[in-house]
Amino acid sequence: GEDVEQSLFLSVREGDSSVINCTYTDSSSTYLYWYKQEPGAGLQLLTYIFSNMDMKQDQRLTVLLNKKDKHLSLRIADTQTGDSAIYFCAESITGYSTLTFGKGTMLLVSP
Amino acid sequence: NAGVMQNPRHLVRRRGQEARLRCSPMKGHSHVYWYRQLPEEGLKFMVYLQKENIIDESGMPKERFSAEFPKEGPSILRIQQVVRGDSAAYFCASSPVLHEPHYEQYFGPGTRLTVT
């Protein structure tokens, strides 16, 4: 099975909060990442969290990590239409090792 | 400081031809990673290179695929005798010399390979 799993699709209205969930299986994962991919573009790192942290906040983004359940979530507050994209969860064993990605969650924000 | 550059952005090859994908890392970055994204899939790691060295090629198919990162010039991902299943987006990422516990991988815009 997949090492990193995500729900495939999320639809929200502009101004609402979006929560994108991810589960991973490798307990030795040290760093967990959220990347954003807009249509036809490469991946942009949004934020990352080290495995000894429970939460990280960066402006409209909040990352929650439940290491016991191997569950990671990304909350986007006040979601805008420009947030519509595919969001990938990824993990690595060390900070410079290769990344293992989920299949991505397509976020659609309607006005 | 230009970002990671990949060319071509789109590449069409007939079955049996060779595909060469190029990646120029960000200035000052000496580590390059190649990932492949099949339709409706996440990115899958293929190979990790430093200048003139392959560090990890565990994700690379054993046949037809090769990668290099010479002392001068871009990193090249080469696919010989392409088949339809090679159609995908190929992303390159780079990171700087490693002295810290964490380094971000900066991704290029990708090369979309279509095999007809």
mmCIF file of C-alpha atoms in Angstrom:
data_model
loop_
_atom_site.group_PDB
_atom_site.id
_atom_site.type_symbol
_atom_site.label_atom_id
_atom_site.label_comp_id
_atom_site.label_asym_id
_atom_site.label_seq_id
_atom_site.Cartn_x
_atom_site.Cartn_y
_atom_site.Cartn_z
ATOM 1 C CA GLY A 1 0.000 0.000 0.000
ATOM 2 C CA GLU A 2 0.888 3.674 -0.181
ATOM 3 C CA ASP A 3 3.271 5.055 2.430
ATOM 4 C CA VAL A 4 1.434 8.384 2.523
ATOM 5 C CA GLU A 5 -2.323 8.623 2.040
ATOM 6 C CA GLN A 6 -4.573 11.603 1.473
ATOM 7 C CA SER A 7 -8.184 12.189 0.580
ATOM 8 C CA LEU A 8 -8.387 13.063 -3.099
ATOM 9 C CA PHE A 9 -10.780 15.979 -3.187
ATOM 10 C CA LEU A 10 -12.059 18.819 -1.008
ATOM 11 C CA SER A 11 -14.492 21.547 -1.932
ATOM 12 C CA VAL A 12 -15.061 24.649 0.215
ATOM 13 C CA ARG A 13 -16.559 28.094 -0.126
ATOM 14 C CA GLU A 14 -14.441 31.214 -0.141
ATOM 15 C CA GLY A 15 -13.898 32.488 3.387
ATOM 16 C CA ASP A 16 -14.369 29.079 5.018
ATOM 17 C CA SER A 17 -11.560 27.076 6.586
ATOM 18 C CA SER A 18 -10.137 24.089 4.728
ATOM 19 C CA VAL A 19 -8.679 21.065 6.449
ATOM 20 C CA ILE A 20 -6.641 18.606 4.418
ATOM 21 C CA ASN A 21 -5.683 15.347 6.093
ATOM 22 C CA CYS A 22 -2.823 12.948 5.578
ATOM 23 C CA THR A 23 -1.709 9.696 7.163
ATOM 24 C CA TYR A 24 1.709 8.115 6.886
ATOM 25 C CA THR A 25 3.075 4.739 7.855
ATOM 26 C CA ASP A 26 6.794 5.206 8.438
ATOM 27 C CA SER A 27 7.334 5.800 12.156
ATOM 28 C CA SER A 28 10.882 6.951 11.469
ATOM 29 C CA SER A 29 9.625 9.927 9.460
ATOM 30 C CA THR A 30 11.383 12.958 10.797
ATOM 31 C CA TYR A 31 10.092 15.775 8.660
ATOM 32 C CA LEU A 32 6.619 16.161 7.242
ATOM 33 C CA TYR A 33 5.794 18.624 4.500
ATOM 34 C CA TRP A 34 2.939 20.265 2.707
ATOM 35 C CA TYR A 35 3.461 21.245 -0.920
ATOM 36 C CA LYS A 36 1.121 23.143 -3.224
ATOM 37 C CA GLN A 37 0.905 22.478 -6.954
ATOM 38 C CA GLU A 38 -0.998 24.851 -9.203
ATOM 39 C CA PRO A 39 -2.076 23.673 -12.668
ATOM 40 C CA GLY A 40 0.879 23.139 -14.984
ATOM 41 C CA ALA A 41 3.371 24.252 -12.370
ATOM 42 C CA GLY A 42 5.964 22.679 -10.122
ATOM 43 C CA LEU A 43 5.634 22.148 -6.408
ATOM 44 C CA GLN A 44 5.900 24.959 -3.927
ATOM 45 C CA LEU A 45 6.779 24.197 -0.325
ATOM 46 C CA LEU A 46 4.128 25.690 1.946
ATOM 47 C CA THR A 47 5.347 24.543 5.310
ATOM 48 C CA TYR A 48 6.999 21.677 7.120
ATOM 49 C CA ILE A 49 6.992 20.315 10.640
ATOM 50 C CA PHE A 50 9.604 18.413 12.563
ATOM 51 C CA SER A 51 8.371 15.222 14.186
ATOM 52 C CA ASN A 52 8.956 16.459 17.739
ATOM 53 C CA MET A 53 6.426 19.245 17.225
ATOM 54 C CA ASP A 54 2.651 19.001 17.595
ATOM 55 C CA MET A 55 1.675 22.174 15.840
ATOM 56 C CA LYS A 56 3.081 24.840 13.629
ATOM 57 C CA GLN A 57 1.358 28.033 12.569
ATOM 58 C CA ASP A 58 2.359 30.263 9.694
ATOM 59 C CA GLN A 59 -0.066 33.066 8.852
ATOM 60 C CA ARG A 60 -3.221 31.385 7.462
ATOM 61 C CA LEU A 61 -1.693 27.910 7.666
ATOM 62 C CA THR A 62 -1.816 25.632 10.701
ATOM 63 C CA VAL A 63 -0.186 22.213 10.676
ATOM 64 C CA LEU A 64 -1.172 19.642 13.286
ATOM 65 C CA LEU A 65 0.821 16.469 13.827
ATOM 66 C CA ASN A 66 -0.389 13.474 15.805
ATOM 67 C CA LYS A 67 2.673 11.294 15.851
ATOM 68 C CA LYS A 68 0.958 8.480 17.756
ATOM 69 C CA ASP A 69 -1.678 8.109 15.039
ATOM 70 C CA LYS A 70 0.738 9.137 12.250
ATOM 71 C CA HIS A 71 -1.736 11.792 11.180
ATOM 72 C CA LEU A 72 -0.924 15.174 9.713
ATOM 73 C CA SER A 73 -3.347 17.933 8.813
ATOM 74 C CA LEU A 74 -3.152 21.290 7.090
ATOM 75 C CA ARG A 75 -5.705 23.937 7.969
ATOM 76 C CA ILE A 76 -6.072 26.949 5.715
ATOM 77 C CA ALA A 77 -7.986 29.778 7.354
ATOM 78 C CA ASP A 78 -10.112 32.184 5.308
ATOM 79 C CA THR A 79 -9.659 30.119 2.153
ATOM 80 C CA GLN A 80 -9.430 32.141 -1.055
ATOM 81 C CA THR A 81 -10.050 31.169 -4.669
ATOM 82 C CA GLY A 82 -6.305 31.487 -5.231
ATOM 83 C CA ASP A 83 -5.831 28.596 -2.818
ATOM 84 C CA SER A 84 -7.418 26.246 -5.357
ATOM 85 C CA ALA A 85 -4.666 23.756 -6.185
ATOM 86 C CA ILE A 86 -3.458 20.262 -5.413
ATOM 87 C CA TYR A 87 -1.898 19.869 -1.983
ATOM 88 C CA PHE A 88 0.655 17.146 -1.399
ATOM 89 C CA CYS A 89 1.677 15.719 1.911
ATOM 90 C CA ALA A 90 5.237 14.346 1.985
ATOM 91 C CA GLU A 91 7.582 12.815 4.502
ATOM 92 C CA SER A 92 11.309 12.205 4.791
ATOM 93 C CA ILE A 93 13.450 10.270 7.197
ATOM 94 C CA THR A 94 16.059 12.976 7.491
ATOM 95 C CA GLY A 95 15.953 16.593 6.491
ATOM 96 C CA TYR A 96 17.882 15.988 3.325
ATOM 97 C CA SER A 97 16.715 12.583 2.238
ATOM 98 C CA THR A 98 14.304 11.861 -0.556
ATOM 99 C CA LEU A 99 10.660 12.728 -0.159
ATOM 100 C CA THR A 100 7.760 10.292 -0.214
ATOM 101 C CA PHE A 101 4.593 11.942 -1.447
ATOM 102 C CA GLY A 102 0.911 11.208 -1.145
ATOM 103 C CA LYS A 103 -1.287 11.304 -4.237
ATOM 104 C CA GLY A 104 -2.435 14.819 -3.483
ATOM 105 C CA THR A 105 -5.689 16.463 -2.446
ATOM 106 C CA MET A 106 -7.386 18.690 -4.971
ATOM 107 C CA LEU A 107 -8.823 21.726 -3.191
ATOM 108 C CA LEU A 108 -11.541 23.589 -5.034
ATOM 109 C CA VAL A 109 -12.594 26.935 -3.608
ATOM 110 C CA SER A 110 -15.830 28.358 -4.926
ATOM 111 C CA PRO A 111 -16.788 32.052 -4.637
ATOM 112 C CA ASN B 1 18.453 34.202 -8.275
ATOM 113 C CA ALA B 2 16.717 32.083 -10.867
ATOM 114 C CA GLY B 3 14.835 29.057 -9.628
ATOM 115 C CA VAL B 4 15.280 25.485 -10.748
ATOM 116 C CA MET B 5 15.034 25.360 -14.517
ATOM 117 C CA GLN B 6 13.906 22.421 -16.563
ATOM 118 C CA ASN B 7 13.769 22.020 -20.284
ATOM 119 C CA PRO B 8 12.033 21.271 -22.375
ATOM 120 C CA ARG B 9 8.732 21.965 -20.628
ATOM 121 C CA HIS B 10 6.912 19.646 -23.005
ATOM 122 C CA LEU B 11 8.422 16.775 -24.949
ATOM 123 C CA VAL B 12 6.727 14.465 -27.410
ATOM 124 C CA ARG B 13 8.446 11.272 -28.446
ATOM 125 C CA ARG B 14 7.387 8.279 -30.490
ATOM 126 C CA ARG B 15 7.745 4.827 -29.023
ATOM 127 C CA GLY B 16 11.327 3.631 -29.300
ATOM 128 C CA GLN B 17 12.907 7.087 -29.377
ATOM 129 C CA GLU B 18 15.113 8.577 -26.696
ATOM 130 C CA ALA B 19 14.067 11.336 -24.315
ATOM 131 C CA ARG B 20 16.552 13.680 -22.673
ATOM 132 C CA LEU B 21 15.343 15.884 -19.851
ATOM 133 C CA ARG B 22 17.505 18.655 -18.468
ATOM 134 C CA CYS B 23 17.582 20.260 -15.072
ATOM 135 C CA SER B 24 19.619 23.264 -13.993
ATOM 136 C CA PRO B 25 19.597 23.550 -10.198
ATOM 137 C CA MET B 26 19.424 26.816 -8.345
ATOM 138 C CA LYS B 27 22.695 28.680 -8.093
ATOM 139 C CA GLY B 28 24.784 27.271 -5.290
ATOM 140 C CA HIS B 29 22.839 24.014 -5.099
ATOM 141 C CA SER B 30 24.857 20.852 -5.560
ATOM 142 C CA HIS B 31 22.157 18.273 -4.883
ATOM 143 C CA VAL B 32 19.600 17.242 -7.464
ATOM 144 C CA TYR B 33 16.602 14.951 -7.154
ATOM 145 C CA TRP B 34 14.398 13.587 -9.939
ATOM 146 C CA TYR B 35 10.780 12.622 -9.366
ATOM 147 C CA ARG B 36 8.147 11.243 -11.710
ATOM 148 C CA GLN B 37 4.452 12.040 -11.501
ATOM 149 C CA LEU B 38 2.159 9.680 -13.346
ATOM 150 C CA PRO B 39 -1.353 10.916 -14.190
ATOM 151 C CA GLU B 40 -3.448 11.332 -11.022
ATOM 152 C CA GLU B 41 -0.595 10.092 -8.863
ATOM 153 C CA GLY B 42 1.751 11.668 -6.385
ATOM 154 C CA LEU B 43 5.397 12.220 -7.116
ATOM 155 C CA LYS B 44 7.617 9.177 -6.933
ATOM 156 C CA PHE B 45 11.318 9.490 -6.186
ATOM 157 C CA MET B 46 13.619 8.274 -8.918
ATOM 158 C CA VAL B 47 17.209 9.309 -8.257
ATOM 159 C CA TYR B 48 19.321 11.597 -6.055
ATOM 160 C CA LEU B 49 22.588 12.978 -7.375
ATOM 161 C CA GLN B 50 25.401 15.200 -6.272
ATOM 162 C CA LYS B 51 27.944 16.597 -8.667
ATOM 163 C CA GLU B 52 29.445 13.638 -10.551
ATOM 164 C CA ASN B 53 27.939 11.112 -8.128
ATOM 165 C CA ILE B 54 24.747 9.097 -7.931
ATOM 166 C CA ILE B 55 23.821 8.929 -4.240
ATOM 167 C CA ASP B 56 20.557 6.984 -4.394
ATOM 168 C CA GLU B 57 18.960 5.498 -7.493
ATOM 169 C CA SER B 58 16.595 3.142 -5.703
ATOM 170 C CA GLY B 59 13.568 4.632 -7.469
ATOM 171 C CA MET B 60 14.972 4.394 -10.959
ATOM 172 C CA PRO B 61 13.771 1.612 -13.265
ATOM 173 C CA LYS B 62 16.635 -0.789 -13.859
ATOM 174 C CA GLU B 63 16.477 -0.611 -17.634
ATOM 175 C CA ARG B 64 16.311 2.256 -20.129
ATOM 176 C CA PHE B 65 16.647 5.010 -17.497
ATOM 177 C CA SER B 66 19.854 6.771 -16.539
ATOM 178 C CA ALA B 67 20.793 10.031 -14.870
ATOM 179 C CA GLU B 68 23.881 12.132 -14.548
ATOM 180 C CA PHE B 69 24.946 15.376 -12.946
ATOM 181 C CA PRO B 70 28.288 16.366 -14.432
ATOM 182 C CA LYS B 71 30.771 18.749 -12.922
ATOM 183 C CA GLU B 72 29.720 21.363 -15.454
ATOM 184 C CA GLY B 73 26.278 21.737 -16.947
ATOM 185 C CA PRO B 74 22.796 20.564 -16.080
ATOM 186 C CA SER B 75 21.631 17.261 -14.707
ATOM 187 C CA ILE B 76 20.281 14.976 -17.423
ATOM 188 C CA LEU B 77 17.630 12.290 -17.089
ATOM 189 C CA ARG B 78 17.795 10.007 -20.101
ATOM 190 C CA ILE B 79 15.116 7.543 -21.120
ATOM 191 C CA GLN B 80 16.021 5.190 -23.931
ATOM 192 C CA GLN B 81 13.494 3.412 -26.160
ATOM 193 C CA VAL B 82 10.526 5.172 -24.592
ATOM 194 C CA VAL B 83 7.213 3.368 -24.158
ATOM 195 C CA ARG B 84 3.722 4.777 -23.580
ATOM 196 C CA GLY B 85 3.987 4.040 -19.862
ATOM 197 C CA ASP B 86 6.825 6.572 -19.632
ATOM 198 C CA SER B 87 4.347 9.390 -20.325
ATOM 199 C CA ALA B 88 4.409 11.479 -17.163
ATOM 200 C CA ALA B 89 5.578 14.731 -15.668
ATOM 201 C CA TYR B 90 9.204 14.604 -14.568
ATOM 202 C CA PHE B 91 10.193 17.016 -11.837
ATOM 203 C CA CYS B 92 13.634 18.010 -10.755
ATOM 204 C CA ALA B 93 14.385 19.476 -7.347
ATOM 205 C CA SER B 94 17.590 20.899 -5.938
ATOM 206 C CA SER B 95 18.915 21.643 -2.484
ATOM 207 C CA PRO B 96 22.084 23.319 -1.243
ATOM 208 C CA VAL B 97 25.159 21.815 0.361
ATOM 209 C CA LEU B 98 24.158 20.040 3.545
ATOM 210 C CA HIS B 99 25.316 21.588 6.787
ATOM 211 C CA GLU B 100 21.993 21.896 8.537
ATOM 212 C CA PRO B 101 19.510 19.277 9.725
ATOM 213 C CA HIS B 102 16.965 20.332 7.164
ATOM 214 C CA TYR B 103 17.086 21.702 3.663
ATOM 215 C CA GLU B 104 14.175 22.534 1.459
ATOM 216 C CA GLN B 105 14.008 20.928 -1.933
ATOM 217 C CA TYR B 106 13.172 23.548 -4.538
ATOM 218 C CA PHE B 107 11.205 22.157 -7.439
ATOM 219 C CA GLY B 108 11.348 23.055 -11.077
ATOM 220 C CA PRO B 109 8.246 23.435 -13.277
ATOM 221 C CA GLY B 110 8.622 19.934 -14.664
ATOM 222 C CA THR B 111 8.914 18.365 -18.102
ATOM 223 C CA ARG B 112 5.772 16.755 -19.427
ATOM 224 C CA LEU B 113 6.717 13.794 -21.572
ATOM 225 C CA THR B 114 4.164 12.365 -23.952
ATOM 226 C CA VAL B 115 4.947 9.146 -25.785
ATOM 227 C CA THR B 116 2.837 8.531 -28.873
#
